[in-house]
PDB file of C-alpha atoms in Angstrom:
ATOM      1  CA  MET V 683     -11.507 -13.538 -16.068  1.00 41.00           C
ATOM      2  CA  ARG V 684     -10.688  -9.854 -15.790  1.00 46.00           C
ATOM      3  CA  ALA V 685     -12.510  -7.154 -17.698  1.00 44.00           C
ATOM      4  CA  THR V 686     -10.130  -5.130 -19.861  1.00 43.00           C
ATOM      5  CA  THR V 687      -8.901  -1.801 -18.565  1.00 44.00           C
ATOM      6  CA  VAL V 688      -9.924  -0.089 -21.802  1.00 41.00           C
ATOM      7  CA  CYS V 689     -13.548  -1.065 -21.327  1.00 42.00           C
ATOM      8  CA  LEU V 690     -13.755  -0.097 -17.681  1.00 44.00           C
ATOM      9  CA  SER V 691     -11.525   2.962 -17.368  1.00 51.00           C
ATOM     10  CA  LYS V 692     -12.978   6.451 -17.636  1.00 58.00           C
ATOM     11  CA  GLY V 693     -12.073   8.727 -20.513  1.00 69.00           C
ATOM     12  CA  PHE V 694      -9.900  11.822 -20.191  1.00 57.00           C
ATOM     13  CA  TRP V 695     -12.801  14.268 -19.911  1.00 55.00           C
ATOM     14  CA  ALA V 696     -14.730  12.118 -17.431  1.00 58.00           C
ATOM     15  CA  ARG V 697     -11.653  11.874 -15.203  1.00 48.00           C
ATOM     16  CA  SER V 698     -11.107  15.613 -15.526  1.00 50.00           C
ATOM     17  CA  LEU V 699     -14.709  16.289 -14.514  1.00 53.00           C
ATOM     18  CA  ASP V 700     -14.335  14.054 -11.456  1.00 56.00           C
ATOM     19  CA  GLU V 701     -11.150  15.883 -10.463  1.00 50.00           C
ATOM     20  CA  PHE V 702     -12.861  19.264 -10.947  1.00 49.00           C
ATOM     21  CA  LYS V 703     -15.706  18.134  -8.664  1.00 54.00           C
ATOM     22  CA  ARG V 704     -13.232  16.955  -6.045  1.00 50.00           C
ATOM     23  CA  LEU V 705     -11.247  20.201  -6.072  1.00 51.00           C
ATOM     24  CA  SER V 706     -14.423  22.287  -6.041  1.00 58.00           C
ATOM     25  CA  ASN V 707     -15.723  20.338  -3.056  1.00 58.00           C
ATOM     26  CA  ILE V 708     -12.486  21.013  -1.150  1.00 51.00           C
ATOM     27  CA  ALA V 709     -12.741  24.749  -1.916  1.00 52.00           C
ATOM     28  CA  PHE V 710     -16.459  24.930  -1.086  1.00 56.00           C
ATOM     29  CA  LYS V 711     -15.989  23.249   2.294  1.00 59.00           C
ATOM     30  CA  LEU V 712     -12.856  25.319   3.057  1.00 49.00           C
ATOM     31  CA  GLU V 713     -10.933  22.114   3.774  1.00 54.00           C
ATOM     32  CA  GLY V 714      -7.652  23.897   3.099  1.00 55.00           C
ATOM     33  CA  ILE V 715      -8.370  26.096   6.147  1.00 52.00           C
ATOM     34  CA  LYS V 716     -10.565  23.970   8.412  1.00 54.00           C
ATOM     35  CA  GLY V 717      -9.004  20.604   7.584  1.00 62.00           C
ATOM     36  CA  PRO V 718     -10.585  17.652   5.788  1.00 73.00           C
ATOM     37  CA  SER V 719     -14.260  16.939   6.429  1.00 69.00           C
ATOM     38  CA  GLY V 720     -13.762  13.180   6.267  1.00 87.00           C
ATOM     39  CA  PRO V 721     -11.427  10.351   5.256  1.00 94.00           C
ATOM     40  CA  LEU V 722      -9.798  10.203   1.825  1.00 95.00           C
ATOM     41  CA  PRO V 723     -10.425   6.912  -0.031  1.00 95.00           C
ATOM     42  CA  LEU V 724      -7.265   5.663  -1.748  1.00 97.00           C
ATOM     43  CA  HIS V 725      -8.266   2.233  -3.025  1.00 97.00           C
ATOM     44  CA  ASP V 726     -10.823  -0.454  -2.300  1.00 97.00           C
ATOM     45  CA  PHE V 727     -11.489  -3.944  -3.590  1.00 98.00           C
ATOM     46  CA  HIS V 728     -15.273  -3.937  -3.258  1.00 97.00           C
ATOM     47  CA  LYS V 729     -15.724  -4.655  -6.983  1.00 97.00           C
ATOM     48  CA  PRO V 730     -13.918  -7.146  -9.247  1.00 97.00           C
ATOM     49  CA  GLU V 731     -12.748  -4.428 -11.666  1.00 96.00           C
ATOM     50  CA  SER V 732     -10.666  -2.924  -8.851  1.00 97.00           C
ATOM     51  CA  LEU V 733      -7.987  -5.495  -9.702  1.00 97.00           C
ATOM     52  CA  ASN V 734      -7.462  -3.738 -13.035  1.00 96.00           C
ATOM     53  CA  GLU V 735      -6.019  -0.793 -11.117  1.00 95.00           C
ATOM     54  CA  THR V 736      -3.254  -2.878  -9.546  1.00 97.00           C
ATOM     55  CA  LYS V 737       0.018  -4.419 -10.645  1.00 97.00           C
ATOM     56  CA  LEU V 738       1.380  -7.746  -9.358  1.00 98.00           C
ATOM     57  CA  MET V 739       5.135  -8.323  -8.964  1.00 97.00           C
ATOM     58  CA  SER V 740       7.402 -11.152  -7.795  1.00 97.00           C
ATOM     59  CA  ASP V 741      10.908 -12.538  -8.236  1.00 96.00           C
ATOM     60  CA  VAL V 742       9.633 -14.367 -11.322  1.00 96.00           C
ATOM     61  CA  ASP V 743      10.524 -11.106 -13.085  1.00 93.00           C
ATOM     62  CA  ILE V 744      14.224 -11.906 -12.459  1.00 93.00           C
ATOM     63  CA  GLY V 745      13.956 -15.657 -13.003  1.00 95.00           C
ATOM     64  CA  GLY V 746      12.925 -16.612  -9.450  1.00 96.00           C
ATOM     65  CA  TYR V 747      10.432 -19.271  -8.405  1.00 97.00           C
ATOM     66  CA  SER V 748       8.033 -17.527  -6.022  1.00 97.00           C
ATOM     67  CA  LYS V 749       4.375 -17.625  -6.999  1.00 97.00           C
ATOM     68  CA  ALA V 750       1.961 -14.764  -6.334  1.00 98.00           C
ATOM     69  CA  SER V 751      -1.672 -14.043  -7.169  1.00 98.00           C
ATOM     70  CA  LEU V 752      -4.114 -11.246  -6.442  1.00 98.00           C
ATOM     71  CA  ASP V 753      -7.688 -12.528  -6.631  1.00 98.00           C
ATOM     72  CA  TRP V 754     -11.031 -10.873  -6.027  1.00 98.00           C
ATOM     73  CA  ILE V 755     -13.243 -12.458  -3.379  1.00 98.00           C
ATOM     74  CA  PRO V 756     -16.968 -11.589  -3.551  1.00 97.00           C
ATOM     75  CA  PRO V 757     -18.819 -10.288  -0.483  1.00 96.00           C
ATOM     76  CA  SER V 758     -20.324 -12.728   1.985  1.00 92.00           C
ATOM     77  CA  THR V 759     -23.576 -11.724   3.678  1.00 87.00           C
ATOM     78  CA  GLN V 760     -23.306 -14.711   5.965  1.00 85.00           C
ATOM     79  CA  ASP V 761     -19.981 -13.515   7.404  1.00 83.00           C
ATOM     80  CA  SER V 762     -20.709  -9.767   6.945  1.00 88.00           C
ATOM     81  CA  VAL V 763     -17.574  -9.431   4.812  1.00 94.00           C
ATOM     82  CA  ASN V 764     -17.309  -6.960   1.911  1.00 96.00           C
ATOM     83  CA  GLY V 765     -15.721  -7.748  -1.409  1.00 97.00           C
ATOM     84  CA  HIS V 766     -11.940  -7.827  -1.055  1.00 98.00           C
ATOM     85  CA  ALA V 767      -8.658  -8.920  -2.613  1.00 98.00           C
ATOM     86  CA  ARG V 768      -6.693 -12.017  -1.633  1.00 98.00           C
ATOM     87  CA  PHE V 769      -2.934 -11.635  -2.060  1.00 98.00           C
ATOM     88  CA  HIS V 770      -1.508 -15.127  -1.813  1.00 98.00           C
ATOM     89  CA  GLY V 771       1.082 -17.536  -3.128  1.00 98.00           C
ATOM     90  CA  THR V 772       4.335 -19.215  -2.178  1.00 98.00           C
ATOM     91  CA  ILE V 773       7.732 -17.682  -1.469  1.00 98.00           C
ATOM     92  CA  SER V 774      10.814 -19.462  -2.802  1.00 97.00           C
ATOM     93  CA  THR V 775      14.388 -18.339  -2.207  1.00 96.00           C
ATOM     94  CA  ALA V 776      15.808 -20.568  -4.942  1.00 96.00           C
ATOM     95  CA  LEU V 777      18.107 -18.646  -7.278  1.00 94.00           C
ATOM     96  CA  PRO V 778      17.832 -18.883 -11.066  1.00 92.00           C
ATOM     97  CA  PRO V 779      20.549 -21.333 -12.189  1.00 90.00           C
ATOM     98  CA  HIS V 780      21.652 -19.355 -15.242  1.00 89.00           C
ATOM     99  CA  ARG V 781      21.697 -15.883 -13.648  1.00 91.00           C
ATOM    100  CA  PRO V 782      24.900 -15.681 -11.536  1.00 91.00           C
ATOM    101  CA  GLU V 783      24.402 -11.939 -11.039  1.00 92.00           C
ATOM    102  CA  ILE V 784      21.217 -12.640  -9.021  1.00 90.00           C
ATOM    103  CA  GLN V 785      22.265 -13.093  -5.388  1.00 89.00           C
ATOM    104  CA  ARG V 786      18.899 -12.718  -3.613  1.00 90.00           C
ATOM    105  CA  SER V 787      15.422 -13.940  -4.373  1.00 93.00           C
ATOM    106  CA  GLY V 788      12.151 -14.571  -2.583  1.00 95.00           C
ATOM    107  CA  TYR V 789       9.675 -11.696  -2.771  1.00 96.00           C
ATOM    108  CA  ALA V 790       6.158 -10.861  -3.922  1.00 98.00           C
ATOM    109  CA  ALA V 791       4.254  -7.581  -4.004  1.00 98.00           C
ATOM    110  CA  TRP V 792       1.409  -5.624  -5.524  1.00 98.00           C
ATOM    111  CA  ARG V 793       0.725  -1.911  -5.910  1.00 98.00           C
ATOM    112  CA  THR V 794      -1.834   0.416  -7.398  1.00 97.00           C
ATOM    113  CA  ILE V 795      -0.955   1.484 -10.921  1.00 95.00           C
ATOM    114  CA  ASP V 796      -0.284   5.095 -11.836  1.00 89.00           C
ATOM    115  CA  ARG V 797      -3.606   6.793 -12.377  1.00 79.00           C
ATOM    116  CA  PRO V 798      -4.284   8.279 -15.839  1.00 74.00           C
ATOM    117  CA  PRO V 799      -3.795  12.055 -16.253  1.00 68.00           C
ATOM    118  CA  THR V 800      -6.566  14.634 -16.244  1.00 61.00           C
ATOM    119  CA  LEU V 801      -6.955  18.189 -17.509  1.00 61.00           C
ATOM    120  CA  PHE V 802      -5.287  19.242 -14.241  1.00 52.00           C
ATOM    121  CA  GLY V 803      -2.158  17.144 -14.842  1.00 55.00           C
ATOM    122  CA  ARG V 804      -1.011  13.861 -13.325  1.00 70.00           C
ATOM    123  CA  ALA V 805      -3.537  12.278 -10.989  1.00 78.00           C
ATOM    124  CA  LEU V 806      -1.813  12.126  -7.599  1.00 90.00           C
ATOM    125  CA  TRP V 807      -3.094  11.766  -4.038  1.00 92.00           C
ATOM    126  CA  ASN V 808      -2.598  14.656  -1.630  1.00 93.00           C
ATOM    127  CA  ILE V 809      -2.600  13.179   1.870  1.00 94.00           C
ATOM    128  CA  ASP V 810      -0.927  16.198   3.497  1.00 92.00           C
ATOM    129  CA  MET V 811      -3.955  16.975   5.689  1.00 93.00           C
ATOM    130  CA  TYR V 812      -4.109  13.456   7.137  1.00 95.00           C
ATOM    131  CA  THR V 813      -2.205  11.815   9.992  1.00 95.00           C
ATOM    132  CA  TYR V 814      -2.767   8.124   9.317  1.00 97.00           C
ATOM    133  CA  LEU V 815      -2.836   5.576   6.555  1.00 97.00           C
ATOM    134  CA  ALA V 816      -5.656   3.116   7.329  1.00 97.00           C
ATOM    135  CA  MET V 817      -6.025  -0.419   5.982  1.00 98.00           C
ATOM    136  CA  ARG V 818      -8.733  -3.016   6.478  1.00 97.00           C
ATOM    137  CA  ILE V 819      -6.927  -6.372   6.348  1.00 98.00           C
ATOM    138  CA  LYS V 820      -6.875 -10.016   7.408  1.00 98.00           C
ATOM    139  CA  SER V 821      -3.293 -11.222   7.754  1.00 98.00           C
ATOM    140  CA  ASP V 822      -1.585 -14.560   8.217  1.00 97.00           C
ATOM    141  CA  GLY V 823       0.909 -12.873  10.541  1.00 96.00           C
ATOM    142  CA  ARG V 824       3.861 -12.740   8.149  1.00 97.00           C
ATOM    143  CA  SER V 825       6.107  -9.664   7.891  1.00 95.00           C
ATOM    144  CA  TYR V 826       4.499  -7.573   5.180  1.00 97.00           C
ATOM    145  CA  PHE V 827       5.544  -4.048   4.253  1.00 97.00           C
ATOM    146  CA  VAL V 828       3.370  -1.174   3.104  1.00 98.00           C
ATOM    147  CA  ASN V 829       5.029   0.587   0.171  1.00 97.00           C
ATOM    148  CA  VAL V 830       4.270   4.186  -0.790  1.00 97.00           C
ATOM    149  CA  GLN V 831       5.700   5.744  -3.936  1.00 96.00           C
ATOM    150  CA  THR V 832       5.725   9.507  -4.510  1.00 94.00           C
ATOM    151  CA  GLU V 833       6.945  11.882  -7.206  1.00 89.00           C
ATOM    152  CA  SER V 834      10.452  11.585  -5.792  1.00 82.00           C
ATOM    153  CA  VAL V 835      13.598  12.976  -7.387  1.00 78.00           C
ATOM    154  CA  VAL V 836      14.839   9.354  -7.384  1.00 86.00           C
ATOM    155  CA  PRO V 837      12.179   7.270  -9.187  1.00 85.00           C
ATOM    156  CA  THR V 838      13.183   4.024  -7.450  1.00 89.00           C
ATOM    157  CA  ASP V 839      12.711   5.423  -3.919  1.00 92.00           C
ATOM    158  CA  LEU V 840       9.980   3.885  -1.750  1.00 94.00           C
ATOM    159  CA  HIS V 841       8.622   4.887   1.641  1.00 95.00           C
ATOM    160  CA  GLN V 842       8.051   1.736   3.672  1.00 96.00           C
ATOM    161  CA  HIS V 843       6.580   0.624   6.992  1.00 96.00           C
ATOM    162  CA  ARG V 844       5.894  -2.762   8.561  1.00 96.00           C
ATOM    163  CA  LEU V 845       2.262  -3.849   8.414  1.00 97.00           C
ATOM    164  CA  PHE V 846       1.618  -4.974  11.984  1.00 94.00           C
ATOM    165  CA  ALA V 847      -1.381  -7.266  12.391  1.00 95.00           C
ATOM    166  CA  LYS V 848      -2.505  -7.651  15.993  1.00 94.00           C
ATOM    167  CA  ARG V 849      -5.073 -10.358  15.227  1.00 95.00           C
ATOM    168  CA  PRO V 850      -3.793 -12.709  12.494  1.00 96.00           C
ATOM    169  CA  GLY V 851      -6.599 -14.677  10.900  1.00 97.00           C
ATOM    170  CA  GLU V 852      -9.220 -12.018  11.730  1.00 96.00           C
ATOM    171  CA  TRP V 853     -10.348  -8.859  10.011  1.00 97.00           C
ATOM    172  CA  GLU V 854      -8.945  -5.696  11.589  1.00 97.00           C
ATOM    173  CA  THR V 855      -8.236  -2.054  10.810  1.00 97.00           C
ATOM    174  CA  VAL V 856      -4.601  -1.003  11.018  1.00 97.00           C
ATOM    175  CA  LEU V 857      -3.402   2.601  11.266  1.00 97.00           C
ATOM    176  CA  ILE V 858       0.097   3.769  10.341  1.00 97.00           C
ATOM    177  CA  LYS V 859       1.310   7.333  10.837  1.00 96.00           C
ATOM    178  CA  TRP V 860       2.426   8.854   7.557  1.00 96.00           C
ATOM    179  CA  ASN V 861       5.363  10.426   9.387  1.00 94.00           C
ATOM    180  CA  ASP V 862       6.622   6.982  10.456  1.00 95.00           C
ATOM    181  CA  PHE V 863       7.363   5.758   6.919  1.00 96.00           C
ATOM    182  CA  ILE V 864      11.050   5.294   6.099  1.00 95.00           C
ATOM    183  CA  ARG V 865      12.603   6.184   2.762  1.00 94.00           C
ATOM    184  CA  THR V 866      14.326   3.206   1.100  1.00 93.00           C
ATOM    185  CA  ASN V 867      15.885   2.289  -2.201  1.00 90.00           C
ATOM    186  CA  HIS V 868      16.170  -1.320  -3.406  1.00 84.00           C
ATOM    187  CA  GLY V 869      15.491  -2.571   0.115  1.00 82.00           C
ATOM    188  CA  PHE V 870      18.047  -0.399   1.930  1.00 88.00           C
ATOM    189  CA  VAL V 871      17.375   2.627   4.102  1.00 92.00           C
ATOM    190  CA  VAL V 872      18.458   5.863   2.428  1.00 89.00           C
ATOM    191  CA  GLU V 873      20.514   8.374   4.388  1.00 87.00           C
ATOM    192  CA  PRO V 874      19.919  11.167   4.963  1.00 84.00           C
ATOM    193  CA  GLN V 875      16.180  10.636   5.327  1.00 86.00           C
ATOM    194  CA  THR V 876      13.912  13.125   3.568  1.00 83.00           C
ATOM    195  CA  GLU V 877      10.268  13.819   4.267  1.00 85.00           C
ATOM    196  CA  MET V 878       7.681  12.086   2.108  1.00 91.00           C
ATOM    197  CA  LEU V 879       6.189  14.281  -0.623  1.00 91.00           C
ATOM    198  CA  ARG V 880       2.747  13.980   0.905  1.00 93.00           C
ATOM    199  CA  GLN V 881       1.114  16.181  -1.727  1.00 91.00           C
ATOM    200  CA  LYS V 882       2.273  13.877  -4.539  1.00 92.00           C
ATOM    201  CA  VAL V 883       1.593  10.231  -3.736  1.00 95.00           C
ATOM    202  CA  ARG V 884       1.625   8.051  -6.857  1.00 94.00           C
ATOM    203  CA  SER V 885       0.880   4.550  -5.632  1.00 96.00           C
ATOM    204  CA  ILE V 886       0.335   2.383  -2.564  1.00 98.00           C
ATOM    205  CA  GLY V 887       0.898  -1.333  -2.209  1.00 98.00           C
ATOM    206  CA  VAL V 888       2.032  -4.224  -0.048  1.00 98.00           C
ATOM    207  CA  GLY V 889       5.103  -6.427  -0.336  1.00 97.00           C
ATOM    208  CA  LEU V 890       6.459  -9.553   1.329  1.00 97.00           C
ATOM    209  CA  THR V 891      10.258  -9.618   1.459  1.00 90.00           C
ATOM    210  CA  ASP V 892      11.019 -11.674   4.573  1.00 92.00           C
ATOM    211  CA  ARG V 893      12.545 -14.403   2.346  1.00 92.00           C
ATOM    212  CA  VAL V 894      10.941 -17.149   4.434  1.00 96.00           C
ATOM    213  CA  PRO V 895       9.987 -20.018   2.109  1.00 97.00           C
ATOM    214  CA  GLY V 896       6.382 -21.128   2.245  1.00 97.00           C
ATOM    215  CA  ALA V 897       2.803 -20.068   1.673  1.00 98.00           C
ATOM    216  CA  PHE V 898       1.435 -16.605   2.397  1.00 98.00           C
ATOM    217  CA  GLU V 899      -2.000 -14.996   2.379  1.00 98.00           C
ATOM    218  CA  LEU V 900      -3.108 -11.426   3.045  1.00 98.00           C
ATOM    219  CA  CYS V 901      -6.647 -10.155   2.440  1.00 98.00           C
ATOM    220  CA  ILE V 902      -7.223  -6.439   1.840  1.00 98.00           C
ATOM    221  CA  GLU V 903     -10.615  -4.757   1.718  1.00 98.00           C
ATOM    222  CA  ARG V 904      -9.728  -1.078   1.413  1.00 98.00           C
ATOM    223  CA  ILE V 905      -7.075   1.593   1.983  1.00 98.00           C
ATOM    224  CA  TRP V 906      -7.715   5.202   2.991  1.00 97.00           C
ATOM    225  CA  ALA V 907      -6.207   8.269   4.680  1.00 97.00           C
ATOM    226  CA  THR V 908      -7.743   9.457   7.926  1.00 96.00           C
ATOM    227  CA  ASN V 909      -7.324  11.557  11.046  1.00 95.00           C
ATOM    228  CA  ASN V 910      -9.599   9.385  13.164  1.00 92.00           C
ATOM    229  CA  MET V 911      -7.623   7.104  15.453  1.00 89.00           C
ATOM    230  CA  ASP V 912     -10.860   5.557  16.723  1.00 85.00           C
ATOM    231  CA  GLU V 913     -11.151   3.601  13.477  1.00 80.00           C
ATOM    232  CA  VAL V 914      -8.725   1.028  14.921  1.00 78.00           C
ATOM    233  CA  ASP V 915     -10.503  -2.081  16.187  1.00 69.00           C
ATOM    234  CA  ASP V 916      -8.134  -2.741  19.046  1.00 52.00           C
ATOM    235  CA  HIS V 917      -8.831  -0.881  22.268  1.00 40.00           C
ATOM    236  CA  ILE V 918      -5.439  -1.943  23.613  1.00 35.00           C
ATOM    237  CA  LYS V 919      -2.616  -0.351  21.647  1.00 45.00           C
ATOM    238  CA  PRO V 920       0.691  -1.453  23.191  1.00 39.00           C
ATOM    239  CA  HIS V 921       3.880   0.381  22.265  1.00 41.00           C
ATOM    240  CA  ILE V 922       6.288  -2.382  21.258  1.00 42.00           C
ATOM    241  CA  ALA V 923       9.634  -2.067  19.497  1.00 44.00           C
ATOM    242  CA  LYS V 924      10.061  -4.775  16.898  1.00 51.00           C
ATOM    243  CA  GLU V 925      12.856  -5.693  14.552  1.00 50.00           C
ATOM    244  CA  GLY V 926      12.093  -5.574  10.846  1.00 52.00           C
ATOM    245  CA  GLN V 927      13.811  -6.766   7.684  1.00 58.00           C
ATOM    246  CA  LEU V 928      14.894  -3.319   6.503  1.00 59.00           C
ATOM    247  CA  LYS V 929      18.594  -2.583   6.940  1.00 55.00           C
ATOM    248  CA  ASP V 930      20.775   0.424   6.412  1.00 54.00           C
ATOM    249  CA  LYS V 931      23.875   0.167   4.243  1.00 48.00           C
ATOM    250  CA  GLN V 932      25.979  -0.754   7.264  1.00 49.00           C
ATOM    251  CA  GLY V 933      23.809  -3.828   7.796  1.00 51.00           C
ATOM    252  CA  ARG V 934      22.070  -2.526  10.923  1.00 55.00           C
ATOM    253  CA  GLN V 935      18.433  -3.593  11.207  1.00 62.00           C
ATOM    254  CA  ILE V 936      15.669  -1.022  11.650  1.00 60.00           C
ATOM    255  CA  SER V 937      13.501  -1.153  14.768  1.00 58.00           C
ATOM    256  CA  TRP V 938       9.801  -0.374  14.301  1.00 52.00           C
ATOM    257  CA  SER V 939       7.387   0.979  16.858  1.00 53.00           C
ATOM    258  CA  ASP V 940       4.081  -0.870  16.872  1.00 48.00           C
ATOM    259  CA  LYS V 941       1.650   1.984  17.501  1.00 43.00           C
TER     260      LYS V 941
END
């Protein structure tokens, strides 16, 4: 059972006070000149109410048959694991029989919801002073994508990058350079590419669009922005070019660098 958003969400003035404290802290520490004093938390699943700040999506919305869930898993002192979310389900590529206009199916995703406004306007993340997006995950090895949505001129634009897991089945920290995200629209690469509006990030999420039928499971503990490359667990960081599912409008597949 989920607690209702109304009961758990902060009011307008409480959110505004939090934003004022955050902005004051940045000014007091001169972070605009010296750079950030530490990582920027974006979202974590340490508490069950964190699920109320996310939205689950799948091809069921267009009549498809994939199944997706986002569940909260409590912390385990025995395994030294914090509370986290379990994104899981089953991908089906079966097309809805009475929707001839639907030619592709087989996807599932989740994202953070748009944060409520404050006295200072829309609540957006400014990650301009950070080099990496960091995620603490445990993957099954399938081809997930990280999706970032900004205040783009085209509302349906996404910035995407493959989520490379080096140790499927184990907890690990993955870093992705913000500059390596690719602008897409409805699954296709947009040309010409434009730089991400790093001062106006609306939401972050993960999607599975490989259209491979079968079960999937991805656990996520937290997501943050950082400049510290040492947060990666792996000491060996090979540079490998891999082929992803994203294509441009000429049908050419996009190669990703595993960094």
